[in-house]
JSON list of C-alpha atoms in Angstrom, two decimals:
[
{"chain": "A", "resi": 7, "resn": "UNK", "atom": "CA", "xyz": [-1.50, 147.49, -62.41]},
{"chain": "A", "resi": 8, "resn": "UNK", "atom": "CA", "xyz": [-3.41, 150.08, -60.39]},
{"chain": "A", "resi": 9, "resn": "UNK", "atom": "CA", "xyz": [-1.60, 151.02, -57.19]},
{"chain": "A", "resi": 10, "resn": "UNK", "atom": "CA", "xyz": [-3.35, 151.38, -53.85]},
{"chain": "A", "resi": 11, "resn": "UNK", "atom": "CA", "xyz": [-2.72, 155.12, -53.90]},
{"chain": "A", "resi": 12, "resn": "UNK", "atom": "CA", "xyz": [-4.10, 155.47, -57.44]},
{"chain": "A", "resi": 13, "resn": "UNK", "atom": "CA", "xyz": [-7.20, 153.46, -56.54]},
{"chain": "A", "resi": 14, "resn": "UNK", "atom": "CA", "xyz": [-7.76, 155.60, -53.43]},
{"chain": "A", "resi": 15, "resn": "UNK", "atom": "CA", "xyz": [-7.41, 158.78, -55.47]},
{"chain": "A", "resi": 16, "resn": "UNK", "atom": "CA", "xyz": [-9.85, 157.49, -58.11]},
{"chain": "A", "resi": 17, "resn": "UNK", "atom": "CA", "xyz": [-12.47, 156.76, -55.45]},
{"chain": "A", "resi": 18, "resn": "UNK", "atom": "CA", "xyz": [-11.98, 160.15, -53.82]},
{"chain": "A", "resi": 19, "resn": "UNK", "atom": "CA", "xyz": [-12.18, 161.94, -57.19]},
{"chain": "A", "resi": 20, "resn": "UNK", "atom": "CA", "xyz": [-15.51, 160.22, -57.90]},
{"chain": "A", "resi": 21, "resn": "UNK", "atom": "CA", "xyz": [-16.88, 161.01, -54.43]},
{"chain": "A", "resi": 22, "resn": "UNK", "atom": "CA", "xyz": [-15.90, 164.68, -54.70]},
{"chain": "A", "resi": 23, "resn": "UNK", "atom": "CA", "xyz": [-17.29, 164.97, -58.26]},
{"chain": "A", "resi": 24, "resn": "UNK", "atom": "CA", "xyz": [-13.98, 166.08, -59.74]},
{"chain": "A", "resi": 25, "resn": "UNK", "atom": "CA", "xyz": [-14.97, 164.95, -63.25]},
{"chain": "A", "resi": 26, "resn": "UNK", "atom": "CA", "xyz": [-18.13, 167.05, -63.12]},
{"chain": "A", "resi": 27, "resn": "UNK", "atom": "CA", "xyz": [-16.15, 170.12, -62.02]},
{"chain": "A", "resi": 28, "resn": "UNK", "atom": "CA", "xyz": [-13.84, 169.85, -65.03]},
{"chain": "A", "resi": 29, "resn": "UNK", "atom": "CA", "xyz": [-10.68, 170.09, -62.91]},
{"chain": "A", "resi": 30, "resn": "UNK", "atom": "CA", "xyz": [-7.99, 167.96, -64.68]},
{"chain": "A", "resi": 31, "resn": "UNK", "atom": "CA", "xyz": [-6.70, 166.54, -61.42]},
{"chain": "A", "resi": 32, "resn": "UNK", "atom": "CA", "xyz": [-5.34, 163.41, -63.12]},
{"chain": "A", "resi": 33, "resn": "UNK", "atom": "CA", "xyz": [-2.73, 165.61, -64.83]},
{"chain": "A", "resi": 34, "resn": "UNK", "atom": "CA", "xyz": [-0.90, 165.75, -61.49]},
{"chain": "A", "resi": 35, "resn": "UNK", "atom": "CA", "xyz": [1.31, 162.98, -60.08]},
{"chain": "A", "resi": 36, "resn": "UNK", "atom": "CA", "xyz": [-0.49, 160.55, -57.78]},
{"chain": "A", "resi": 37, "resn": "UNK", "atom": "CA", "xyz": [1.14, 161.92, -54.63]},
{"chain": "A", "resi": 38, "resn": "UNK", "atom": "CA", "xyz": [0.09, 165.48, -55.48]},
{"chain": "A", "resi": 39, "resn": "UNK", "atom": "CA", "xyz": [-3.46, 164.30, -56.20]},
{"chain": "A", "resi": 40, "resn": "UNK", "atom": "CA", "xyz": [-3.54, 162.69, -52.77]},
{"chain": "A", "resi": 41, "resn": "UNK", "atom": "CA", "xyz": [-2.38, 165.94, -51.13]},
{"chain": "A", "resi": 42, "resn": "UNK", "atom": "CA", "xyz": [-5.02, 168.02, -52.96]},
{"chain": "A", "resi": 43, "resn": "UNK", "atom": "CA", "xyz": [-7.84, 165.59, -52.15]},
{"chain": "A", "resi": 44, "resn": "UNK", "atom": "CA", "xyz": [-6.81, 165.15, -48.50]},
{"chain": "A", "resi": 45, "resn": "UNK", "atom": "CA", "xyz": [-6.58, 168.92, -47.93]},
{"chain": "A", "resi": 46, "resn": "UNK", "atom": "CA", "xyz": [-10.04, 169.27, -49.46]},
{"chain": "A", "resi": 47, "resn": "UNK", "atom": "CA", "xyz": [-11.54, 166.46, -47.37]},
{"chain": "A", "resi": 48, "resn": "UNK", "atom": "CA", "xyz": [-9.82, 167.17, -44.04]},
{"chain": "A", "resi": 49, "resn": "UNK", "atom": "CA", "xyz": [-9.31, 170.95, -44.03]},
{"chain": "A", "resi": 50, "resn": "UNK", "atom": "CA", "xyz": [-11.93, 172.14, -46.51]},
{"chain": "A", "resi": 51, "resn": "UNK", "atom": "CA", "xyz": [-9.41, 173.58, -48.97]},
{"chain": "A", "resi": 52, "resn": "UNK", "atom": "CA", "xyz": [-10.78, 174.32, -52.42]},
{"chain": "A", "resi": 53, "resn": "UNK", "atom": "CA", "xyz": [-9.33, 171.76, -54.84]},
{"chain": "A", "resi": 54, "resn": "UNK", "atom": "CA", "xyz": [-9.06, 174.41, -57.57]},
{"chain": "A", "resi": 55, "resn": "UNK", "atom": "CA", "xyz": [-7.15, 176.85, -55.37]},
{"chain": "A", "resi": 56, "resn": "UNK", "atom": "CA", "xyz": [-4.87, 174.13, -54.00]},
{"chain": "A", "resi": 57, "resn": "UNK", "atom": "CA", "xyz": [-4.10, 172.59, -57.39]},
{"chain": "A", "resi": 58, "resn": "UNK", "atom": "CA", "xyz": [-3.22, 175.92, -58.97]},
{"chain": "A", "resi": 59, "resn": "UNK", "atom": "CA", "xyz": [-1.23, 177.10, -55.94]},
{"chain": "A", "resi": 60, "resn": "UNK", "atom": "CA", "xyz": [0.87, 173.91, -56.11]},
{"chain": "A", "resi": 61, "resn": "UNK", "atom": "CA", "xyz": [1.30, 174.40, -59.88]},
{"chain": "A", "resi": 62, "resn": "UNK", "atom": "CA", "xyz": [2.52, 177.96, -59.30]},
{"chain": "A", "resi": 63, "resn": "UNK", "atom": "CA", "xyz": [4.93, 176.94, -56.52]},
{"chain": "A", "resi": 64, "resn": "UNK", "atom": "CA", "xyz": [6.30, 174.15, -58.72]},
{"chain": "A", "resi": 65, "resn": "UNK", "atom": "CA", "xyz": [6.85, 176.54, -61.63]},
{"chain": "A", "resi": 66, "resn": "UNK", "atom": "CA", "xyz": [8.65, 178.91, -59.25]},
{"chain": "A", "resi": 67, "resn": "UNK", "atom": "CA", "xyz": [10.87, 176.14, -57.89]},
{"chain": "A", "resi": 68, "resn": "UNK", "atom": "CA", "xyz": [11.76, 174.95, -61.41]},
{"chain": "A", "resi": 69, "resn": "UNK", "atom": "CA", "xyz": [12.52, 178.47, -62.63]},
{"chain": "A", "resi": 70, "resn": "UNK", "atom": "CA", "xyz": [15.21, 178.70, -65.28]},
{"chain": "A", "resi": 71, "resn": "UNK", "atom": "CA", "xyz": [16.55, 175.22, -64.57]},
{"chain": "A", "resi": 72, "resn": "UNK", "atom": "CA", "xyz": [14.30, 173.99, -67.39]},
{"chain": "A", "resi": 73, "resn": "UNK", "atom": "CA", "xyz": [12.69, 175.65, -70.40]},
{"chain": "A", "resi": 74, "resn": "UNK", "atom": "CA", "xyz": [9.75, 174.73, -72.57]},
{"chain": "A", "resi": 75, "resn": "UNK", "atom": "CA", "xyz": [10.32, 174.45, -76.32]},
{"chain": "A", "resi": 76, "resn": "UNK", "atom": "CA", "xyz": [7.01, 175.69, -77.67]},
{"chain": "A", "resi": 77, "resn": "UNK", "atom": "CA", "xyz": [7.85, 175.68, -81.35]},
{"chain": "A", "resi": 78, "resn": "UNK", "atom": "CA", "xyz": [11.14, 175.87, -83.24]},
{"chain": "A", "resi": 79, "resn": "UNK", "atom": "CA", "xyz": [13.33, 178.51, -81.60]},
{"chain": "A", "resi": 80, "resn": "UNK", "atom": "CA", "xyz": [10.45, 179.73, -79.43]},
{"chain": "A", "resi": 81, "resn": "UNK", "atom": "CA", "xyz": [11.59, 178.74, -75.94]},
{"chain": "A", "resi": 82, "resn": "UNK", "atom": "CA", "xyz": [10.13, 180.00, -72.68]},
{"chain": "A", "resi": 83, "resn": "UNK", "atom": "CA", "xyz": [10.52, 179.54, -68.94]},
{"chain": "A", "resi": 84, "resn": "UNK", "atom": "CA", "xyz": [7.71, 178.00, -66.84]},
{"chain": "A", "resi": 85, "resn": "UNK", "atom": "CA", "xyz": [6.21, 181.30, -65.72]},
{"chain": "A", "resi": 86, "resn": "UNK", "atom": "CA", "xyz": [2.54, 181.61, -64.78]},
{"chain": "A", "resi": 87, "resn": "UNK", "atom": "CA", "xyz": [0.51, 184.74, -64.01]},
{"chain": "A", "resi": 88, "resn": "UNK", "atom": "CA", "xyz": [-2.39, 183.74, -61.73]},
{"chain": "A", "resi": 89, "resn": "UNK", "atom": "CA", "xyz": [-5.10, 185.42, -59.68]},
{"chain": "A", "resi": 90, "resn": "UNK", "atom": "CA", "xyz": [-7.28, 183.41, -57.27]},
{"chain": "A", "resi": 91, "resn": "UNK", "atom": "CA", "xyz": [-10.74, 184.99, -57.26]},
{"chain": "A", "resi": 92, "resn": "UNK", "atom": "CA", "xyz": [-13.39, 184.40, -54.61]},
{"chain": "A", "resi": 93, "resn": "UNK", "atom": "CA", "xyz": [-15.69, 185.79, -51.97]},
{"chain": "A", "resi": 94, "resn": "UNK", "atom": "CA", "xyz": [-14.30, 186.95, -48.61]},
{"chain": "A", "resi": 95, "resn": "UNK", "atom": "CA", "xyz": [-13.64, 183.94, -46.40]},
{"chain": "A", "resi": 96, "resn": "UNK", "atom": "CA", "xyz": [-13.74, 181.48, -49.30]},
{"chain": "A", "resi": 97, "resn": "UNK", "atom": "CA", "xyz": [-10.27, 180.19, -48.41]},
{"chain": "A", "resi": 98, "resn": "UNK", "atom": "CA", "xyz": [-8.01, 181.69, -51.05]},
{"chain": "A", "resi": 99, "resn": "UNK", "atom": "CA", "xyz": [-4.96, 182.31, -48.85]},
{"chain": "A", "resi": 100, "resn": "UNK", "atom": "CA", "xyz": [-4.46, 178.97, -46.96]},
{"chain": "A", "resi": 101, "resn": "UNK", "atom": "CA", "xyz": [-3.67, 176.97, -50.14]},
{"chain": "A", "resi": 102, "resn": "UNK", "atom": "CA", "xyz": [-1.11, 179.62, -51.12]},
{"chain": "A", "resi": 103, "resn": "UNK", "atom": "CA", "xyz": [0.51, 179.45, -47.68]},
{"chain": "A", "resi": 104, "resn": "UNK", "atom": "CA", "xyz": [0.62, 175.65, -47.88]},
{"chain": "A", "resi": 105, "resn": "UNK", "atom": "CA", "xyz": [2.10, 175.48, -51.38]},
{"chain": "A", "resi": 106, "resn": "UNK", "atom": "CA", "xyz": [4.72, 178.16, -50.83]},
{"chain": "A", "resi": 107, "resn": "UNK", "atom": "CA", "xyz": [5.79, 177.23, -47.29]},
{"chain": "A", "resi": 108, "resn": "UNK", "atom": "CA", "xyz": [8.92, 175.29, -48.42]},
{"chain": "A", "resi": 109, "resn": "UNK", "atom": "CA", "xyz": [10.08, 178.27, -50.52]},
{"chain": "A", "resi": 110, "resn": "UNK", "atom": "CA", "xyz": [9.24, 180.69, -47.69]},
{"chain": "A", "resi": 111, "resn": "UNK", "atom": "CA", "xyz": [11.41, 178.59, -45.35]},
{"chain": "A", "resi": 112, "resn": "UNK", "atom": "CA", "xyz": [14.21, 178.50, -47.92]},
{"chain": "A", "resi": 113, "resn": "UNK", "atom": "CA", "xyz": [14.09, 182.30, -48.30]},
{"chain": "A", "resi": 114, "resn": "UNK", "atom": "CA", "xyz": [14.17, 182.71, -44.51]},
{"chain": "A", "resi": 115, "resn": "UNK", "atom": "CA", "xyz": [17.30, 180.54, -44.22]},
{"chain": "A", "resi": 116, "resn": "UNK", "atom": "CA", "xyz": [19.00, 182.57, -46.98]},
{"chain": "A", "resi": 117, "resn": "UNK", "atom": "CA", "xyz": [18.02, 185.84, -45.25]},
{"chain": "A", "resi": 118, "resn": "UNK", "atom": "CA", "xyz": [19.53, 184.64, -41.96]},
{"chain": "A", "resi": 119, "resn": "UNK", "atom": "CA", "xyz": [22.73, 183.62, -43.76]},
{"chain": "A", "resi": 120, "resn": "UNK", "atom": "CA", "xyz": [22.86, 186.99, -45.51]},
{"chain": "A", "resi": 121, "resn": "UNK", "atom": "CA", "xyz": [22.53, 188.80, -42.16]},
{"chain": "A", "resi": 122, "resn": "UNK", "atom": "CA", "xyz": [25.46, 186.83, -40.71]},
{"chain": "A", "resi": 123, "resn": "UNK", "atom": "CA", "xyz": [27.57, 187.32, -43.84]},
{"chain": "A", "resi": 124, "resn": "UNK", "atom": "CA", "xyz": [26.83, 191.05, -43.89]},
{"chain": "A", "resi": 125, "resn": "UNK", "atom": "CA", "xyz": [27.88, 191.44, -40.24]},
{"chain": "A", "resi": 126, "resn": "UNK", "atom": "CA", "xyz": [31.16, 189.68, -41.08]},
{"chain": "A", "resi": 127, "resn": "UNK", "atom": "CA", "xyz": [31.60, 191.91, -44.12]},
{"chain": "A", "resi": 128, "resn": "UNK", "atom": "CA", "xyz": [31.10, 195.08, -42.07]},
{"chain": "A", "resi": 129, "resn": "UNK", "atom": "CA", "xyz": [33.58, 193.82, -39.48]},
{"chain": "A", "resi": 130, "resn": "UNK", "atom": "CA", "xyz": [36.17, 193.19, -42.21]},
{"chain": "A", "resi": 131, "resn": "UNK", "atom": "CA", "xyz": [35.59, 196.68, -43.60]},
{"chain": "A", "resi": 132, "resn": "UNK", "atom": "CA", "xyz": [36.10, 198.18, -40.14]},
{"chain": "A", "resi": 133, "resn": "UNK", "atom": "CA", "xyz": [39.40, 196.31, -39.79]},
{"chain": "A", "resi": 134, "resn": "UNK", "atom": "CA", "xyz": [40.46, 197.53, -43.22]},
{"chain": "A", "resi": 135, "resn": "UNK", "atom": "CA", "xyz": [39.66, 201.11, -42.21]},
{"chain": "A", "resi": 136, "resn": "UNK", "atom": "CA", "xyz": [41.92, 200.79, -39.19]},
{"chain": "A", "resi": 137, "resn": "UNK", "atom": "CA", "xyz": [44.73, 199.53, -41.37]},
{"chain": "A", "resi": 138, "resn": "UNK", "atom": "CA", "xyz": [44.64, 196.06, -39.88]},
{"chain": "A", "resi": 139, "resn": "UNK", "atom": "CA", "xyz": [45.43, 193.02, -41.97]},
{"chain": "A", "resi": 140, "resn": "UNK", "atom": "CA", "xyz": [42.57, 190.63, -42.52]},
{"chain": "A", "resi": 141, "resn": "UNK", "atom": "CA", "xyz": [40.84, 188.65, -45.19]},
{"chain": "A", "resi": 142, "resn": "UNK", "atom": "CA", "xyz": [39.13, 190.74, -47.82]},
{"chain": "A", "resi": 143, "resn": "UNK", "atom": "CA", "xyz": [35.49, 189.75, -48.07]},
{"chain": "A", "resi": 144, "resn": "UNK", "atom": "CA", "xyz": [33.26, 190.29, -51.06]},
{"chain": "A", "resi": 145, "resn": "UNK", "atom": "CA", "xyz": [30.09, 192.18, -50.23]},
{"chain": "A", "resi": 146, "resn": "UNK", "atom": "CA", "xyz": [27.33, 189.57, -49.80]},
{"chain": "A", "resi": 147, "resn": "UNK", "atom": "CA", "xyz": [24.18, 189.63, -51.93]},
{"chain": "A", "resi": 148, "resn": "UNK", "atom": "CA", "xyz": [20.71, 188.91, -50.62]},
{"chain": "A", "resi": 149, "resn": "UNK", "atom": "CA", "xyz": [19.11, 186.17, -52.69]},
{"chain": "A", "resi": 150, "resn": "UNK", "atom": "CA", "xyz": [15.35, 185.80, -52.38]},
{"chain": "A", "resi": 151, "resn": "UNK", "atom": "CA", "xyz": [12.71, 184.04, -54.45]},
{"chain": "A", "resi": 152, "resn": "UNK", "atom": "CA", "xyz": [9.45, 185.47, -53.06]},
{"chain": "A", "resi": 153, "resn": "UNK", "atom": "CA", "xyz": [8.69, 189.18, -53.39]},
{"chain": "A", "resi": 154, "resn": "UNK", "atom": "CA", "xyz": [5.63, 190.78, -51.83]},
{"chain": "A", "resi": 155, "resn": "UNK", "atom": "CA", "xyz": [6.42, 194.46, -51.16]},
{"chain": "A", "resi": 156, "resn": "UNK", "atom": "CA", "xyz": [8.88, 195.91, -53.65]},
{"chain": "A", "resi": 157, "resn": "UNK", "atom": "CA", "xyz": [9.67, 198.58, -56.21]},
{"chain": "A", "resi": 158, "resn": "UNK", "atom": "CA", "xyz": [10.30, 197.72, -59.89]},
{"chain": "A", "resi": 159, "resn": "UNK", "atom": "CA", "xyz": [14.01, 198.44, -59.46]},
{"chain": "A", "resi": 160, "resn": "UNK", "atom": "CA", "xyz": [14.18, 196.23, -56.35]},
{"chain": "A", "resi": 161, "resn": "UNK", "atom": "CA", "xyz": [12.43, 193.45, -58.29]},
{"chain": "A", "resi": 162, "resn": "UNK", "atom": "CA", "xyz": [15.00, 193.71, -61.07]},
{"chain": "A", "resi": 163, "resn": "UNK", "atom": "CA", "xyz": [17.86, 193.70, -58.58]},
{"chain": "A", "resi": 164, "resn": "UNK", "atom": "CA", "xyz": [16.54, 190.59, -56.83]},
{"chain": "A", "resi": 165, "resn": "UNK", "atom": "CA", "xyz": [16.03, 188.81, -60.13]},
{"chain": "A", "resi": 166, "resn": "UNK", "atom": "CA", "xyz": [19.56, 189.79, -61.13]},
{"chain": "A", "resi": 167, "resn": "UNK", "atom": "CA", "xyz": [20.84, 188.22, -57.89]},
{"chain": "A", "resi": 168, "resn": "UNK", "atom": "CA", "xyz": [18.62, 185.18, -58.39]},
{"chain": "A", "resi": 169, "resn": "UNK", "atom": "CA", "xyz": [18.85, 184.34, -62.09]},
{"chain": "A", "resi": 170, "resn": "UNK", "atom": "CA", "xyz": [16.95, 181.09, -61.52]},
{"chain": "A", "resi": 171, "resn": "UNK", "atom": "CA", "xyz": [13.75, 183.09, -61.08]},
{"chain": "A", "resi": 172, "resn": "UNK", "atom": "CA", "xyz": [11.45, 184.91, -58.67]},
{"chain": "A", "resi": 173, "resn": "UNK", "atom": "CA", "xyz": [7.75, 185.03, -57.81]},
{"chain": "A", "resi": 174, "resn": "UNK", "atom": "CA", "xyz": [5.52, 187.97, -56.98]},
{"chain": "A", "resi": 175, "resn": "UNK", "atom": "CA", "xyz": [3.28, 186.61, -54.22]},
{"chain": "A", "resi": 176, "resn": "UNK", "atom": "CA", "xyz": [0.72, 189.15, -53.04]},
{"chain": "A", "resi": 177, "resn": "UNK", "atom": "CA", "xyz": [-2.43, 188.65, -51.02]},
{"chain": "A", "resi": 178, "resn": "UNK", "atom": "CA", "xyz": [-5.10, 191.10, -52.26]},
{"chain": "A", "resi": 179, "resn": "UNK", "atom": "CA", "xyz": [-3.15, 191.73, -55.47]},
{"chain": "A", "resi": 180, "resn": "UNK", "atom": "CA", "xyz": [-5.49, 194.49, -56.67]},
{"chain": "A", "resi": 181, "resn": "UNK", "atom": "CA", "xyz": [-3.79, 196.83, -54.21]},
{"chain": "A", "resi": 182, "resn": "UNK", "atom": "CA", "xyz": [-0.48, 196.29, -56.01]},
{"chain": "A", "resi": 183, "resn": "UNK", "atom": "CA", "xyz": [-1.91, 196.89, -59.47]},
{"chain": "A", "resi": 184, "resn": "UNK", "atom": "CA", "xyz": [-3.88, 199.95, -58.37]},
{"chain": "A", "resi": 185, "resn": "UNK", "atom": "CA", "xyz": [-0.67, 201.36, -56.93]},
{"chain": "A", "resi": 186, "resn": "UNK", "atom": "CA", "xyz": [1.10, 200.74, -60.24]},
{"chain": "A", "resi": 187, "resn": "UNK", "atom": "CA", "xyz": [-1.65, 202.44, -62.24]},
{"chain": "A", "resi": 188, "resn": "UNK", "atom": "CA", "xyz": [-1.37, 205.52, -60.05]},
{"chain": "A", "resi": 189, "resn": "UNK", "atom": "CA", "xyz": [1.96, 206.42, -61.69]},
{"chain": "A", "resi": 190, "resn": "UNK", "atom": "CA", "xyz": [2.18, 206.81, -65.44]},
{"chain": "A", "resi": 191, "resn": "UNK", "atom": "CA", "xyz": [5.94, 206.25, -65.56]},
{"chain": "A", "resi": 192, "resn": "UNK", "atom": "CA", "xyz": [5.94, 203.01, -63.55]},
{"chain": "A", "resi": 193, "resn": "UNK", "atom": "CA", "xyz": [7.83, 200.44, -65.68]},
{"chain": "A", "resi": 194, "resn": "UNK", "atom": "CA", "xyz": [6.57, 197.33, -63.88]},
{"chain": "A", "resi": 195, "resn": "UNK", "atom": "CA", "xyz": [3.80, 196.44, -66.35]},
{"chain": "A", "resi": 196, "resn": "UNK", "atom": "CA", "xyz": [6.19, 196.74, -69.30]},
{"chain": "A", "resi": 197, "resn": "UNK", "atom": "CA", "xyz": [8.74, 194.59, -67.50]},
{"chain": "A", "resi": 198, "resn": "UNK", "atom": "CA", "xyz": [6.14, 191.91, -66.73]},
{"chain": "A", "resi": 199, "resn": "UNK", "atom": "CA", "xyz": [4.97, 191.83, -70.34]},
{"chain": "A", "resi": 200, "resn": "UNK", "atom": "CA", "xyz": [8.57, 191.51, -71.55]},
{"chain": "A", "resi": 201, "resn": "UNK", "atom": "CA", "xyz": [9.41, 188.82, -69.00]},
{"chain": "A", "resi": 202, "resn": "UNK", "atom": "CA", "xyz": [6.35, 186.75, -69.93]},
{"chain": "A", "resi": 203, "resn": "UNK", "atom": "CA", "xyz": [7.52, 186.73, -73.53]},
{"chain": "A", "resi": 204, "resn": "UNK", "atom": "CA", "xyz": [10.95, 185.50, -72.44]},
{"chain": "A", "resi": 205, "resn": "UNK", "atom": "CA", "xyz": [12.76, 188.55, -73.78]},
{"chain": "A", "resi": 206, "resn": "UNK", "atom": "CA", "xyz": [15.82, 190.07, -72.15]},
{"chain": "A", "resi": 207, "resn": "UNK", "atom": "CA", "xyz": [15.29, 192.64, -69.38]},
{"chain": "A", "resi": 208, "resn": "UNK", "atom": "CA", "xyz": [17.73, 195.52, -69.01]},
{"chain": "A", "resi": 209, "resn": "UNK", "atom": "CA", "xyz": [17.74, 198.49, -66.64]},
{"chain": "A", "resi": 210, "resn": "UNK", "atom": "CA", "xyz": [20.27, 201.32, -66.85]},
{"chain": "A", "resi": 211, "resn": "UNK", "atom": "CA", "xyz": [20.37, 204.07, -64.23]},
{"chain": "A", "resi": 212, "resn": "UNK", "atom": "CA", "xyz": [22.58, 207.17, -63.97]},
{"chain": "A", "resi": 213, "resn": "UNK", "atom": "CA", "xyz": [23.46, 206.34, -60.35]},
{"chain": "A", "resi": 214, "resn": "UNK", "atom": "CA", "xyz": [24.51, 202.81, -61.28]},
{"chain": "A", "resi": 215, "resn": "UNK", "atom": "CA", "xyz": [27.19, 202.54, -63.99]},
{"chain": "A", "resi": 216, "resn": "UNK", "atom": "CA", "xyz": [26.69, 198.77, -64.28]},
{"chain": "A", "resi": 217, "resn": "UNK", "atom": "CA", "xyz": [23.36, 197.93, -65.99]},
{"chain": "A", "resi": 218, "resn": "UNK", "atom": "CA", "xyz": [21.12, 195.18, -64.68]},
{"chain": "A", "resi": 219, "resn": "UNK", "atom": "CA", "xyz": [20.75, 192.59, -67.43]},
{"chain": "A", "resi": 220, "resn": "UNK", "atom": "CA", "xyz": [18.58, 189.48, -67.12]},
{"chain": "A", "resi": 221, "resn": "UNK", "atom": "CA", "xyz": [18.95, 187.45, -70.29]},
{"chain": "A", "resi": 222, "resn": "UNK", "atom": "CA", "xyz": [16.40, 184.77, -69.37]},
{"chain": "A", "resi": 223, "resn": "UNK", "atom": "CA", "xyz": [13.74, 186.31, -67.13]},
{"chain": "A", "resi": 224, "resn": "UNK", "atom": "CA", "xyz": [11.51, 183.98, -65.15]},
{"chain": "A", "resi": 225, "resn": "UNK", "atom": "CA", "xyz": [8.93, 185.85, -63.10]},
{"chain": "A", "resi": 226, "resn": "UNK", "atom": "CA", "xyz": [5.90, 184.05, -61.70]},
{"chain": "A", "resi": 227, "resn": "UNK", "atom": "CA", "xyz": [2.95, 185.96, -60.28]},
{"chain": "A", "resi": 228, "resn": "UNK", "atom": "CA", "xyz": [0.21, 184.72, -57.99]},
{"chain": "A", "resi": 229, "resn": "UNK", "atom": "CA", "xyz": [-2.19, 186.60, -55.76]},
{"chain": "A", "resi": 230, "resn": "UNK", "atom": "CA", "xyz": [-5.75, 186.74, -54.53]},
{"chain": "A", "resi": 231, "resn": "UNK", "atom": "CA", "xyz": [-8.64, 189.13, -54.90]},
{"chain": "A", "resi": 232, "resn": "UNK", "atom": "CA", "xyz": [-12.28, 189.32, -53.92]},
{"chain": "A", "resi": 233, "resn": "UNK", "atom": "CA", "xyz": [-14.92, 188.71, -56.56]},
{"chain": "A", "resi": 234, "resn": "UNK", "atom": "CA", "xyz": [-16.20, 192.28, -56.26]},
{"chain": "A", "resi": 235, "resn": "UNK", "atom": "CA", "xyz": [-12.75, 193.74, -57.00]},
{"chain": "A", "resi": 236, "resn": "UNK", "atom": "CA", "xyz": [-11.69, 191.78, -60.07]},
{"chain": "A", "resi": 237, "resn": "UNK", "atom": "CA", "xyz": [-13.32, 194.38, -62.35]},
{"chain": "A", "resi": 238, "resn": "UNK", "atom": "CA", "xyz": [-10.67, 196.87, -61.17]},
{"chain": "A", "resi": 239, "resn": "UNK", "atom": "CA", "xyz": [-8.08, 194.81, -63.07]},
{"chain": "A", "resi": 240, "resn": "UNK", "atom": "CA", "xyz": [-9.87, 195.13, -66.41]},
{"chain": "A", "resi": 241, "resn": "UNK", "atom": "CA", "xyz": [-8.71, 198.67, -67.19]},
{"chain": "A", "resi": 242, "resn": "UNK", "atom": "CA", "xyz": [-8.40, 199.91, -70.74]},
{"chain": "A", "resi": 243, "resn": "UNK", "atom": "CA", "xyz": [-4.61, 199.93, -70.35]},
{"chain": "A", "resi": 244, "resn": "UNK", "atom": "CA", "xyz": [-4.41, 196.33, -69.11]},
{"chain": "A", "resi": 245, "resn": "UNK", "atom": "CA", "xyz": [-6.70, 195.11, -71.89]},
{"chain": "A", "resi": 246, "resn": "UNK", "atom": "CA", "xyz": [-4.91, 197.06, -74.64]},
{"chain": "A", "resi": 247, "resn": "UNK", "atom": "CA", "xyz": [-1.44, 195.95, -73.49]},
{"chain": "A", "resi": 248, "resn": "UNK", "atom": "CA", "xyz": [-2.42, 192.27, -73.45]},
{"chain": "A", "resi": 249, "resn": "UNK", "atom": "CA", "xyz": [-1.69, 191.91, -69.73]},
{"chain": "A", "resi": 250, "resn": "UNK", "atom": "CA", "xyz": [-5.17, 190.47, -69.16]},
{"chain": "A", "resi": 251, "resn": "UNK", "atom": "CA", "xyz": [-4.55, 187.71, -71.71]},
{"chain": "A", "resi": 252, "resn": "UNK", "atom": "CA", "xyz": [-1.48, 186.52, -69.83]},
{"chain": "A", "resi": 253, "resn": "UNK", "atom": "CA", "xyz": [-3.36, 185.84, -66.58]},
{"chain": "A", "resi": 254, "resn": "UNK", "atom": "CA", "xyz": [-5.13, 182.70, -65.43]},
{"chain": "A", "resi": 255, "resn": "UNK", "atom": "CA", "xyz": [-8.15, 183.52, -63.27]},
{"chain": "A", "resi": 256, "resn": "UNK", "atom": "CA", "xyz": [-9.14, 180.76, -60.83]},
{"chain": "A", "resi": 257, "resn": "UNK", "atom": "CA", "xyz": [-12.73, 180.80, -59.58]},
{"chain": "A", "resi": 258, "resn": "UNK", "atom": "CA", "xyz": [-14.07, 177.57, -58.05]}
]
């Protein structure tokens, strides 16, 4: 039996010409279809941008809690590398903000808790320095899911703290990749290629005797760029390394 919601979605899909666009909207649950179609109709959001932004946010939320068995012993996390491409003012950012708002709120709550815990930790350390008796607190760790401005080492540290998974969410993502390409010894590209393949990540530094080991990396990437700038991504290095082949480019 066709539900009222399903019938409404079918009518809206026909009106908006979803079949002609080739967007497989019916792959989403009915409620998600309704959200995508309503945002398109009421707020003018691109259905392609919204659908893929929701897919990325869902993959980030799932993280390492589930894995995909591709074939035999080949198992991988639900990580997606995505770039939303479009003209200036085409509405690339609003769907990202909408899809990732729950995770942004979750990260904010964790950051506030970390700030309170760190103040308590510093107070306990001060008491210990004075020789006063008090409860010994373990140094708190900041756990975040969304990274926007970071160094490769900071990314690894955050992923180590959050073994479930992280996402690199960057508006105008070409700026990040151009910054990476400016330094020949930047390990980020290698780390992203390794993480996409589901292989273990390990970082050892002289100033840190304990290595950072992530046995099951799950790093999602999503960002936006203008149509005129996407050619900057197709460098000889990115093509030769296979980084290009790992990205989904979304252009309505």
